[in-house]
């Protein structure tokens, strides 16, 4: 049986100049259509049945072949355990079983897809696409539906005019529905003479517009392409049949079945024919021989001479001649009216056992989720070539360290409204570049119905949010960011989905188990969102293709995977974790979700080697950032969520003099496993969006200026604001993140418009005017110099910090990172004139950054003569030399070794 998407790839043999090798959702038991290069060039095998199953012998050999290949690659399912010295038999066994499940899953995928690349490229067929043969193709997956049609303003919202037609590849056994929208022939125009006439929709003219006729092209192909003798049976297609009939029965052979006598068996007829042909002259045609192996079933080895095979393999298909018939855009518009014009609004209509349904297509790339109280609808986005966005800038080079500026487009403006992509480009991007960051991470850009959800309850996974602009507007944002040397990361939410039915995926085809689990497992325990069914191949097809889509279509440079704990555990991460390894391999762990994350990282890094993936998991699942070949999940970075929670707890609940330096350090660096891959932040959007307060609001309040707050409180607040950011950004791994506005101490929280605040936008913005105030500008100046310290001194890209001095009594922390020495005095009162700090290298150390400088709002207690310190030959902190440095209270200094002295 031939599946629907197989048929789509072969419905027009030359609809694409590339050879299509794979089946998109082919029948698991049917014979796949594949082009395979075999090393045995001289021997090919043919079967009498196209649907015959592979022999059991070959099935048994396949896992063994995989096993040998994997051993050659050095795959160790428990490799990272030995790396970190973890000895836990249950977890090790869980990893081995998980790896076996991964192999089985890949084998199952390969029964329906040629490769993981093809598995993750579903957007090339799914959804709405213009076909080169003057039509638009629509493909949707809805296994629970009985009838499928497209409705929209292009057909008067009719449920019968454009439907999937039985017998026209309209529906397959896997629930894929295929609808063709034929372009309308203009009045007075004649249909194309060529059945598979192609059009180039990008260029005004193509080779087919030169006036040459189809007959002339075919004659040219026959004259130039075929060598003498090769076209003999093309010109006379019945010659072979007639000759065989004459050789078998003579010139006056039987004309009816009654006249047909008993025929010799095939082997006897073949030997007789071979004997008759032994003296024939040499031919230009390929020479073949058939060898019967003596088996009962009808299989023969067909043996050909090497020259014939080489000649056949070297011959290219005559696609170039066919492409000479392709016509340009003007010829298409002159003859046809588009069946689905750009900007058309549409939905998909299903008839299900529970009644008729209207849905926004799952693969739609432009959606209006709530059109002035009307039902949600999709918009066909196919702008004319002269208006379509054209990329200008190359992708930035992947940096060795990340300084990420997290932002939300909608609240990025100062006015009380939803800001657009264009506003963000003109106002925010230049600020990010000036501030010294090298990447932006955008949250809430994937389409979501409810604005107040910040974008975490995604309804349409392939669409940018229409409230900010069009798909081309977002392309321009990414392109302009790349032009400034900024990477663009997307916060992707594949851990759950919105429960909306009309615009989202919930009950998409009328059933409860299309994309999501049924029962309690299909719903998040506390958020009411839907949980994906990661073990289903079609769901994997949807999610993996979604990741690849954002990279291919919008050139994003990476992903921040949101809330992995929601998907990794059936309790959605809402359970007390003690850190025991059993909690990572017990009955509450969702193995299917783990397999999806492994596949996602393998696919992304294989197709796009420079892509960056960041894991957000509150439980810090073991192996997050270890290679998948060593039993890990394959992420590049993981977010340390406990750091921001620690700072918030200290600021709100603990007096300054009770802060524990040991706890601060242990929280910031963790257990030193994969610390180099740790993404740290003092505060991100959670502190100011999730009902909390920003650090600036806690430290210096909501008011502007120095007049409304005491000088002592202002000095304390600004000092801690700078120190917290400096130690958080420099003590951990190779990545640091800051949320938009916090770099200059944005004093107010974020509150999106909702019914509880009468849909007010007063707190759904960023107060960029605060940069004109001295206090906030000083905080911004420090943050900018802190970013440039890493940019110029490569702080984050160096090895792990050597934390050699942590004193809970004096409240001093010091560590080395390369030639840089960081010293923090968190004591609220005590200053130290000659505090001893150990260093490894003897020499002169110069202050490169000081939180207490007056230009940063500090007291300026360090004089210019104290900016350079020379080492003393005395052991301290386990090191050979030491410095006696001045340490004002609530201040931090960064020293750099500028001159090495001989001991």
mmCIF file of N, CA, C and O in Angstrom, residues 261-351:
data_model
loop_
_atom_site.group_PDB
_atom_site.id
_atom_site.type_symbol
_atom_site.label_atom_id
_atom_site.label_comp_id
_atom_site.label_asym_id
_atom_site.label_seq_id
_atom_site.Cartn_x
_atom_site.Cartn_y
_atom_site.Cartn_z
ATOM 1 N N UNK A 261 -1.385 -23.289 -26.516
ATOM 2 C CA UNK A 261 -1.065 -24.616 -26.018
ATOM 3 C C UNK A 261 -0.245 -24.514 -24.733
ATOM 4 O O UNK A 261 0.095 -23.435 -24.270
ATOM 5 N N UNK A 262 0.093 -25.627 -24.194
ATOM 6 C CA UNK A 262 0.910 -25.662 -22.977
ATOM 7 C C UNK A 262 2.278 -25.032 -23.258
ATOM 8 O O UNK A 262 2.927 -25.340 -24.267
ATOM 9 N N UNK A 263 2.708 -24.149 -22.372
ATOM 10 C CA UNK A 263 3.960 -23.430 -22.559
ATOM 11 C C UNK A 263 5.061 -24.058 -21.714
ATOM 12 O O UNK A 263 4.806 -24.531 -20.602
ATOM 13 N N UNK A 264 6.284 -24.057 -22.227
ATOM 14 C CA UNK A 264 7.414 -24.526 -21.403
ATOM 15 C C UNK A 264 7.596 -23.613 -20.194
ATOM 16 O O UNK A 264 7.179 -22.447 -20.208
ATOM 17 N N UNK A 265 8.245 -24.119 -19.155
ATOM 18 C CA UNK A 265 8.487 -23.281 -17.973
ATOM 19 C C UNK A 265 9.459 -22.165 -18.313
ATOM 20 O O UNK A 265 10.127 -22.183 -19.359
ATOM 21 N N UNK A 266 9.553 -21.173 -17.406
ATOM 22 C CA UNK A 266 10.337 -19.966 -17.665
ATOM 23 C C UNK A 266 11.815 -20.286 -17.879
ATOM 24 O O UNK A 266 12.469 -19.705 -18.760
ATOM 25 N N UNK A 267 12.350 -21.210 -17.096
ATOM 26 C CA UNK A 267 13.775 -21.529 -17.222
ATOM 27 C C UNK A 267 14.080 -22.129 -18.591
ATOM 28 O O UNK A 267 15.080 -21.789 -19.239
ATOM 29 N N UNK A 268 13.196 -23.032 -19.081
ATOM 30 C CA UNK A 268 13.403 -23.651 -20.393
ATOM 31 C C UNK A 268 13.326 -22.602 -21.498
ATOM 32 O O UNK A 268 14.156 -22.588 -22.417
ATOM 33 N N UNK A 269 12.328 -21.709 -21.392
ATOM 34 C CA UNK A 269 12.194 -20.664 -22.417
ATOM 35 C C UNK A 269 13.414 -19.749 -22.414
ATOM 36 O O UNK A 269 13.917 -19.328 -23.453
ATOM 37 N N UNK A 270 13.914 -19.444 -21.197
ATOM 38 C CA UNK A 270 15.061 -18.551 -21.118
ATOM 39 C C UNK A 270 16.307 -19.194 -21.735
ATOM 40 O O UNK A 270 17.050 -18.562 -22.487
ATOM 41 N N UNK A 271 16.542 -20.471 -21.432
ATOM 42 C CA UNK A 271 17.717 -21.161 -21.981
ATOM 43 C C UNK A 271 17.636 -21.254 -23.498
ATOM 44 O O UNK A 271 18.649 -21.090 -24.208
ATOM 45 N N UNK A 272 16.437 -21.501 -24.027
ATOM 46 C CA UNK A 272 16.264 -21.562 -25.483
ATOM 47 C C UNK A 272 16.574 -20.206 -26.116
ATOM 48 O O UNK A 272 17.267 -20.113 -27.136
ATOM 49 N N UNK A 273 16.034 -19.166 -25.476
ATOM 50 C CA UNK A 273 16.284 -17.822 -26.027
ATOM 51 C C UNK A 273 17.770 -17.467 -25.954
ATOM 52 O O UNK A 273 18.325 -16.885 -26.875
ATOM 53 N N UNK A 274 18.423 -17.854 -24.871
ATOM 54 C CA UNK A 274 19.843 -17.543 -24.700
ATOM 55 C C UNK A 274 20.673 -18.246 -25.774
ATOM 56 O O UNK A 274 21.632 -17.692 -26.313
ATOM 57 N N UNK A 275 20.311 -19.462 -26.089
ATOM 58 C CA UNK A 275 21.029 -20.210 -27.116
ATOM 59 C C UNK A 275 20.870 -19.538 -28.474
ATOM 60 O O UNK A 275 21.807 -19.471 -29.271
ATOM 61 N N UNK A 276 19.686 -19.004 -28.733
ATOM 62 C CA UNK A 276 19.439 -18.341 -30.020
ATOM 63 C C UNK A 276 20.204 -17.027 -30.135
ATOM 64 O O UNK A 276 20.537 -16.596 -31.241
ATOM 65 N N UNK A 277 20.487 -16.391 -29.020
ATOM 66 C CA UNK A 277 21.111 -15.069 -29.050
ATOM 67 C C UNK A 277 22.627 -15.105 -28.925
ATOM 68 O O UNK A 277 23.272 -14.070 -28.935
ATOM 69 N N UNK A 278 23.223 -16.279 -28.815
ATOM 70 C CA UNK A 278 24.654 -16.351 -28.501
ATOM 71 C C UNK A 278 25.529 -15.777 -29.604
ATOM 72 O O UNK A 278 26.653 -15.325 -29.353
ATOM 73 N N UNK A 279 25.069 -15.782 -30.837
ATOM 74 C CA UNK A 279 25.881 -15.272 -31.946
ATOM 75 C C UNK A 279 25.471 -13.876 -32.395
ATOM 76 O O UNK A 279 25.927 -13.393 -33.434
ATOM 77 N N UNK A 280 24.616 -13.217 -31.629
ATOM 78 C CA UNK A 280 24.176 -11.871 -32.013
ATOM 79 C C UNK A 280 25.346 -10.893 -31.938
ATOM 80 O O UNK A 280 26.238 -11.032 -31.081
ATOM 81 N N UNK A 281 25.372 -9.886 -32.810
ATOM 82 C CA UNK A 281 26.447 -8.873 -32.746
ATOM 83 C C UNK A 281 26.341 -8.033 -31.471
ATOM 84 O O UNK A 281 25.280 -7.955 -30.843
ATOM 85 N N UNK A 282 27.456 -7.393 -31.116
ATOM 86 C CA UNK A 282 27.492 -6.555 -29.906
ATOM 87 C C UNK A 282 26.498 -5.415 -30.040
ATOM 88 O O UNK A 282 26.328 -4.825 -31.110
ATOM 89 N N UNK A 283 25.847 -5.072 -28.920
ATOM 90 C CA UNK A 283 24.828 -4.017 -28.921
ATOM 91 C C UNK A 283 25.260 -2.887 -27.997
ATOM 92 O O UNK A 283 26.039 -3.075 -27.063
ATOM 93 N N UNK A 284 24.720 -1.715 -28.271
ATOM 94 C CA UNK A 284 24.992 -0.552 -27.415
ATOM 95 C C UNK A 284 24.142 -0.577 -26.147
ATOM 96 O O UNK A 284 24.324 0.224 -25.250
ATOM 97 N N UNK A 285 23.175 -1.484 -26.101
ATOM 98 C CA UNK A 285 22.298 -1.576 -24.943
ATOM 99 C C UNK A 285 22.977 -2.335 -23.809
ATOM 100 O O UNK A 285 23.882 -3.131 -24.048
ATOM 101 N N UNK A 286 22.547 -2.093 -22.547
ATOM 102 C CA UNK A 286 23.143 -2.813 -21.416
ATOM 103 C C UNK A 286 22.963 -4.320 -21.562
ATOM 104 O O UNK A 286 21.955 -4.802 -22.063
ATOM 105 N N UNK A 287 23.968 -5.063 -21.119
ATOM 106 C CA UNK A 287 23.933 -6.516 -21.196
ATOM 107 C C UNK A 287 23.627 -7.082 -19.818
ATOM 108 O O UNK A 287 24.273 -6.732 -18.836
ATOM 109 N N UNK A 288 22.625 -7.957 -19.736
ATOM 110 C CA UNK A 288 22.232 -8.545 -18.469
ATOM 111 C C UNK A 288 22.121 -10.063 -18.599
ATOM 112 O O UNK A 288 21.898 -10.597 -19.680
ATOM 113 N N UNK A 289 22.247 -10.724 -17.489
ATOM 114 C CA UNK A 289 22.026 -12.159 -17.444
ATOM 115 C C UNK A 289 21.245 -12.456 -16.173
ATOM 116 O O UNK A 289 21.366 -11.734 -15.180
ATOM 117 N N UNK A 290 20.452 -13.491 -16.190
ATOM 118 C CA UNK A 290 19.627 -13.852 -15.054
ATOM 119 C C UNK A 290 20.061 -15.213 -14.546
ATOM 120 O O UNK A 290 20.155 -16.165 -15.316
ATOM 121 N N UNK A 291 20.364 -15.295 -13.275
ATOM 122 C CA UNK A 291 20.840 -16.536 -12.679
ATOM 123 C C UNK A 291 19.802 -17.020 -11.676
ATOM 124 O O UNK A 291 19.489 -16.325 -10.713
ATOM 125 N N UNK A 292 19.277 -18.198 -11.894
ATOM 126 C CA UNK A 292 18.302 -18.778 -10.983
ATOM 127 C C UNK A 292 19.053 -19.452 -9.844
ATOM 128 O O UNK A 292 19.898 -20.319 -10.060
ATOM 129 N N UNK A 293 18.742 -19.048 -8.618
ATOM 130 C CA UNK A 293 19.425 -19.626 -7.467
ATOM 131 C C UNK A 293 18.839 -20.968 -7.055
ATOM 132 O O UNK A 293 19.330 -21.598 -6.123
ATOM 133 N N UNK A 294 17.780 -21.406 -7.720
ATOM 134 C CA UNK A 294 17.169 -22.680 -7.387
ATOM 135 C C UNK A 294 16.156 -22.602 -6.264
ATOM 136 O O UNK A 294 15.625 -23.624 -5.829
ATOM 137 N N UNK A 295 15.897 -21.384 -5.750
ATOM 138 C CA UNK A 295 14.918 -21.229 -4.672
ATOM 139 C C UNK A 295 13.505 -21.428 -5.229
ATOM 140 O O UNK A 295 13.239 -21.213 -6.406
ATOM 141 N N UNK A 296 12.580 -21.781 -4.350
ATOM 142 C CA UNK A 296 11.205 -21.991 -4.772
ATOM 143 C C UNK A 296 10.519 -20.667 -5.101
ATOM 144 O O UNK A 296 9.713 -20.586 -6.018
ATOM 145 N N UNK A 297 10.836 -19.634 -4.303
ATOM 146 C CA UNK A 297 10.193 -18.342 -4.579
ATOM 147 C C UNK A 297 10.935 -17.645 -5.721
ATOM 148 O O UNK A 297 12.083 -17.926 -6.011
ATOM 149 N N UNK A 298 10.255 -16.695 -6.309
ATOM 150 C CA UNK A 298 10.689 -16.136 -7.594
ATOM 151 C C UNK A 298 11.687 -14.995 -7.380
ATOM 152 O O UNK A 298 11.335 -13.832 -7.482
ATOM 153 N N UNK A 299 12.924 -15.310 -7.044
ATOM 154 C CA UNK A 299 13.972 -14.302 -6.886
ATOM 155 C C UNK A 299 15.150 -14.705 -7.755
ATOM 156 O O UNK A 299 15.576 -15.858 -7.747
ATOM 157 N N UNK A 300 15.671 -13.774 -8.513
ATOM 158 C CA UNK A 300 16.818 -14.016 -9.380
ATOM 159 C C UNK A 300 17.874 -12.956 -9.120
ATOM 160 O O UNK A 300 17.559 -11.810 -8.789
ATOM 161 N N UNK A 301 19.103 -13.317 -9.257
ATOM 162 C CA UNK A 301 20.198 -12.358 -9.265
ATOM 163 C C UNK A 301 20.417 -11.908 -10.698
ATOM 164 O O UNK A 301 20.674 -12.713 -11.575
ATOM 165 N N UNK A 302 20.303 -10.614 -10.907
ATOM 166 C CA UNK A 302 20.498 -10.068 -12.251
ATOM 167 C C UNK A 302 21.913 -9.531 -12.332
ATOM 168 O O UNK A 302 22.280 -8.607 -11.602
ATOM 169 N N UNK A 303 22.732 -10.081 -13.177
ATOM 170 C CA UNK A 303 24.146 -9.744 -13.251
ATOM 171 C C UNK A 303 24.402 -8.964 -14.526
ATOM 172 O O UNK A 303 24.044 -9.407 -15.623
ATOM 173 N N UNK A 304 24.995 -7.810 -14.391
ATOM 174 C CA UNK A 304 25.312 -6.996 -15.563
ATOM 175 C C UNK A 304 26.795 -6.722 -15.644
ATOM 176 O O UNK A 304 27.505 -6.777 -14.644
ATOM 177 N N UNK A 305 27.267 -6.413 -16.828
ATOM 178 C CA UNK A 305 28.695 -6.137 -16.958
ATOM 179 C C UNK A 305 29.008 -4.769 -16.373
ATOM 180 O O UNK A 305 28.175 -3.856 -16.387
ATOM 181 N N UNK A 306 30.211 -4.574 -15.832
ATOM 182 C CA UNK A 306 30.566 -3.322 -15.143
ATOM 183 C C UNK A 306 30.433 -2.097 -16.031
ATOM 184 O O UNK A 306 30.037 -1.029 -15.561
ATOM 185 N N UNK A 307 30.772 -2.210 -17.294
ATOM 186 C CA UNK A 307 30.718 -1.049 -18.177
ATOM 187 C C UNK A 307 29.287 -0.550 -18.330
ATOM 188 O O UNK A 307 29.031 0.657 -18.322
ATOM 189 N N UNK A 308 28.342 -1.476 -18.436
ATOM 190 C CA UNK A 308 26.944 -1.063 -18.591
ATOM 191 C C UNK A 308 26.447 -0.376 -17.329
ATOM 192 O O UNK A 308 25.768 0.655 -17.396
ATOM 193 N N UNK A 309 26.819 -0.946 -16.166
ATOM 194 C CA UNK A 309 26.378 -0.325 -14.918
ATOM 195 C C UNK A 309 27.001 1.058 -14.739
ATOM 196 O O UNK A 309 26.342 2.003 -14.325
ATOM 197 N N UNK A 310 28.265 1.175 -15.027
ATOM 198 C CA UNK A 310 28.948 2.467 -14.901
ATOM 199 C C UNK A 310 28.317 3.499 -15.817
ATOM 200 O O UNK A 310 28.086 4.647 -15.432
ATOM 201 N N UNK A 311 28.035 3.094 -17.021
ATOM 202 C CA UNK A 311 27.428 3.990 -17.992
ATOM 203 C C UNK A 311 26.036 4.425 -17.524
ATOM 204 O O UNK A 311 25.661 5.595 -17.636
ATOM 205 N N UNK A 312 25.287 3.473 -16.959
ATOM 206 C CA UNK A 312 23.943 3.798 -16.486
ATOM 207 C C UNK A 312 23.983 4.758 -15.292
ATOM 208 O O UNK A 312 23.205 5.702 -15.206
ATOM 209 N N UNK A 313 24.915 4.524 -14.361
ATOM 210 C CA UNK A 313 24.995 5.355 -13.164
ATOM 211 C C UNK A 313 25.497 6.759 -13.472
ATOM 212 O O UNK A 313 25.148 7.723 -12.785
ATOM 213 N N UNK A 314 26.316 6.893 -14.489
ATOM 214 C CA UNK A 314 26.855 8.204 -14.840
ATOM 215 C C UNK A 314 25.841 9.064 -15.592
ATOM 216 O O UNK A 314 25.980 10.285 -15.654
ATOM 217 N N UNK A 315 24.838 8.455 -16.131
ATOM 218 C CA UNK A 315 23.876 9.188 -16.941
ATOM 219 C C UNK A 315 22.912 9.957 -16.037
ATOM 220 O O UNK A 315 22.258 9.381 -15.174
ATOM 221 N N UNK A 316 22.833 11.256 -16.207
ATOM 222 C CA UNK A 316 21.959 12.093 -15.403
ATOM 223 C C UNK A 316 20.555 12.099 -16.002
ATOM 224 O O UNK A 316 20.376 12.003 -17.210
ATOM 225 N N UNK A 317 19.519 12.208 -15.140
ATOM 226 C CA UNK A 317 18.151 12.275 -15.671
ATOM 227 C C UNK A 317 17.965 13.549 -16.498
ATOM 228 O O UNK A 317 18.615 14.564 -16.231
ATOM 229 N N UNK A 318 17.097 13.517 -17.454
ATOM 230 C CA UNK A 318 16.946 14.661 -18.368
ATOM 231 C C UNK A 318 16.123 15.799 -17.786
ATOM 232 O O UNK A 318 15.222 16.349 -18.440
ATOM 233 N N UNK A 319 16.426 16.165 -16.537
ATOM 234 C CA UNK A 319 15.646 17.211 -15.876
ATOM 235 C C UNK A 319 15.886 18.568 -16.539
ATOM 236 O O UNK A 319 14.981 19.396 -16.623
ATOM 237 N N UNK A 320 17.106 18.806 -17.015
ATOM 238 C CA UNK A 320 17.415 20.110 -17.600
ATOM 239 C C UNK A 320 16.485 20.431 -18.768
ATOM 240 O O UNK A 320 16.060 21.578 -18.940
ATOM 241 N N UNK A 321 16.157 19.425 -19.572
ATOM 242 C CA UNK A 321 15.242 19.662 -20.694
ATOM 243 C C UNK A 321 13.847 19.995 -20.179
ATOM 244 O O UNK A 321 13.158 20.842 -20.720
ATOM 245 N N UNK A 322 13.450 19.267 -19.131
ATOM 246 C CA UNK A 322 12.122 19.514 -18.580
ATOM 247 C C UNK A 322 12.022 20.929 -18.010
ATOM 248 O O UNK A 322 10.986 21.599 -18.150
ATOM 249 N N UNK A 323 13.091 21.396 -17.367
ATOM 250 C CA UNK A 323 13.054 22.727 -16.765
ATOM 251 C C UNK A 323 12.967 23.830 -17.807
ATOM 252 O O UNK A 323 12.629 24.963 -17.487
ATOM 253 N N UNK A 324 13.302 23.497 -19.054
ATOM 254 C CA UNK A 324 13.178 24.509 -20.107
ATOM 255 C C UNK A 324 11.721 24.850 -20.394
ATOM 256 O O UNK A 324 11.432 25.824 -21.080
ATOM 257 N N UNK A 325 10.793 24.049 -19.862
ATOM 258 C CA UNK A 325 9.372 24.348 -20.057
ATOM 259 C C UNK A 325 8.826 25.252 -18.962
ATOM 260 O O UNK A 325 7.690 25.725 -19.070
ATOM 261 N N UNK A 326 9.595 25.465 -17.878
ATOM 262 C CA UNK A 326 9.093 26.261 -16.748
ATOM 263 C C UNK A 326 8.908 27.713 -17.169
ATOM 264 O O UNK A 326 9.772 28.309 -17.796
ATOM 265 N N UNK A 327 7.773 28.282 -16.762
ATOM 266 C CA UNK A 327 7.454 29.664 -17.097
ATOM 267 C C UNK A 327 7.534 30.536 -15.847
ATOM 268 O O UNK A 327 7.517 30.041 -14.725
ATOM 269 N N UNK A 328 7.606 31.846 -16.053
ATOM 270 C CA UNK A 328 7.784 32.780 -14.958
ATOM 271 C C UNK A 328 6.481 33.252 -14.347
ATOM 272 O O UNK A 328 5.384 32.835 -14.726
ATOM 273 N N UNK A 329 6.627 34.157 -13.371
ATOM 274 C CA UNK A 329 5.478 34.645 -12.600
ATOM 275 C C UNK A 329 4.484 35.410 -13.477
ATOM 276 O O UNK A 329 3.276 35.290 -13.320
ATOM 277 N N UNK A 330 4.995 36.199 -14.410
ATOM 278 C CA UNK A 330 4.089 36.979 -15.251
ATOM 279 C C UNK A 330 3.229 36.074 -16.121
ATOM 280 O O UNK A 330 2.034 36.325 -16.311
ATOM 281 N N UNK A 331 3.827 35.025 -16.662
ATOM 282 C CA UNK A 331 3.050 34.077 -17.445
ATOM 283 C C UNK A 331 1.982 33.392 -16.610
ATOM 284 O O UNK A 331 0.876 33.121 -17.098
ATOM 285 N N UNK A 332 2.309 33.111 -15.349
ATOM 286 C CA UNK A 332 1.332 32.484 -14.450
ATOM 287 C C UNK A 332 0.173 33.432 -14.153
ATOM 288 O O UNK A 332 -1.002 33.051 -14.253
ATOM 289 N N UNK A 333 0.477 34.683 -13.778
ATOM 290 C CA UNK A 333 -0.578 35.635 -13.454
ATOM 291 C C UNK A 333 -1.420 35.991 -14.669
ATOM 292 O O UNK A 333 -2.602 36.326 -14.549
ATOM 293 N N UNK A 334 -0.816 35.939 -15.857
ATOM 294 C CA UNK A 334 -1.568 36.234 -17.071
ATOM 295 C C UNK A 334 -2.587 35.134 -17.370
ATOM 296 O O UNK A 334 -3.679 35.405 -17.862
ATOM 297 N N UNK A 335 -2.241 33.905 -17.022
ATOM 298 C CA UNK A 335 -3.111 32.772 -17.350
ATOM 299 C C UNK A 335 -4.042 32.392 -16.204
ATOM 300 O O UNK A 335 -5.185 31.964 -16.430
ATOM 301 N N UNK A 336 -3.586 32.573 -14.948
ATOM 302 C CA UNK A 336 -4.348 32.072 -13.809
ATOM 303 C C UNK A 336 -4.602 33.153 -12.778
ATOM 304 O O UNK A 336 -3.841 34.125 -12.652
ATOM 305 N N UNK A 337 -5.659 32.949 -12.014
ATOM 306 C CA UNK A 337 -5.930 33.699 -10.794
ATOM 307 C C UNK A 337 -5.596 32.787 -9.612
ATOM 308 O O UNK A 337 -6.044 31.626 -9.593
ATOM 309 N N UNK A 338 -4.809 33.250 -8.634
ATOM 310 C CA UNK A 338 -4.427 32.380 -7.512
ATOM 311 C C UNK A 338 -5.657 31.827 -6.800
ATOM 312 O O UNK A 338 -6.601 32.568 -6.495
ATOM 313 N N UNK A 339 -5.621 30.537 -6.546
ATOM 314 C CA UNK A 339 -6.736 29.915 -5.828
ATOM 315 C C UNK A 339 -6.831 30.428 -4.404
ATOM 316 O O UNK A 339 -7.931 30.529 -3.845
ATOM 317 N N UNK A 340 -5.692 30.759 -3.813
ATOM 318 C CA UNK A 340 -5.644 31.265 -2.441
ATOM 319 C C UNK A 340 -4.750 32.498 -2.428
ATOM 320 O O UNK A 340 -3.538 32.398 -2.245
ATOM 321 N N UNK A 341 -5.314 33.678 -2.623
ATOM 322 C CA UNK A 341 -4.483 34.889 -2.675
ATOM 323 C C UNK A 341 -3.789 35.175 -1.347
ATOM 324 O O UNK A 341 -4.228 34.729 -0.277
ATOM 325 N N UNK A 342 -2.709 35.921 -1.424
ATOM 326 C CA UNK A 342 -1.990 36.352 -0.227
ATOM 327 C C UNK A 342 -2.923 37.134 0.693
ATOM 328 O O UNK A 342 -3.649 38.018 0.255
ATOM 329 N N UNK A 343 -2.901 36.795 1.974
ATOM 330 C CA UNK A 343 -3.755 37.467 2.947
ATOM 331 C C UNK A 343 -5.116 36.833 3.135
ATOM 332 O O UNK A 343 -5.916 37.315 3.953
ATOM 333 N N UNK A 344 -5.415 35.753 2.397
ATOM 334 C CA UNK A 344 -6.711 35.084 2.556
ATOM 335 C C UNK A 344 -6.841 34.491 3.959
ATOM 336 O O UNK A 344 -5.886 33.971 4.524
ATOM 337 N N UNK A 345 -8.039 34.570 4.500
ATOM 338 C CA UNK A 345 -8.316 34.023 5.826
ATOM 339 C C UNK A 345 -9.015 32.677 5.668
ATOM 340 O O UNK A 345 -9.922 32.535 4.848
ATOM 341 N N UNK A 346 -8.600 31.718 6.482
ATOM 342 C CA UNK A 346 -9.150 30.383 6.311
ATOM 343 C C UNK A 346 -9.072 29.589 7.612
ATOM 344 O O UNK A 346 -8.351 29.946 8.552
ATOM 345 N N UNK A 347 -9.847 28.510 7.629
ATOM 346 C CA UNK A 347 -9.795 27.518 8.705
ATOM 347 C C UNK A 347 -9.952 26.139 8.065
ATOM 348 O O UNK A 347 -10.294 26.026 6.886
ATOM 349 N N UNK A 348 -9.749 25.117 8.851
ATOM 350 C CA UNK A 348 -9.971 23.757 8.370
ATOM 351 C C UNK A 348 -11.240 23.229 9.042
ATOM 352 O O UNK A 348 -11.479 23.469 10.238
ATOM 353 N N UNK A 349 -12.047 22.547 8.254
ATOM 354 C CA UNK A 349 -13.336 22.029 8.720
ATOM 355 C C UNK A 349 -13.263 20.506 8.786
ATOM 356 O O UNK A 349 -12.832 19.859 7.827
ATOM 357 N N UNK A 350 -13.658 19.939 9.929
ATOM 358 C CA UNK A 350 -13.668 18.494 10.109
ATOM 359 C C UNK A 350 -15.085 18.036 10.430
ATOM 360 O O UNK A 350 -15.834 18.722 11.141
ATOM 361 N N UNK A 351 -15.404 16.866 9.912
ATOM 362 C CA UNK A 351 -16.601 16.169 10.359
ATOM 363 C C UNK A 351 -16.121 14.990 11.191
ATOM 364 O O UNK A 351 -15.371 14.140 10.713
#
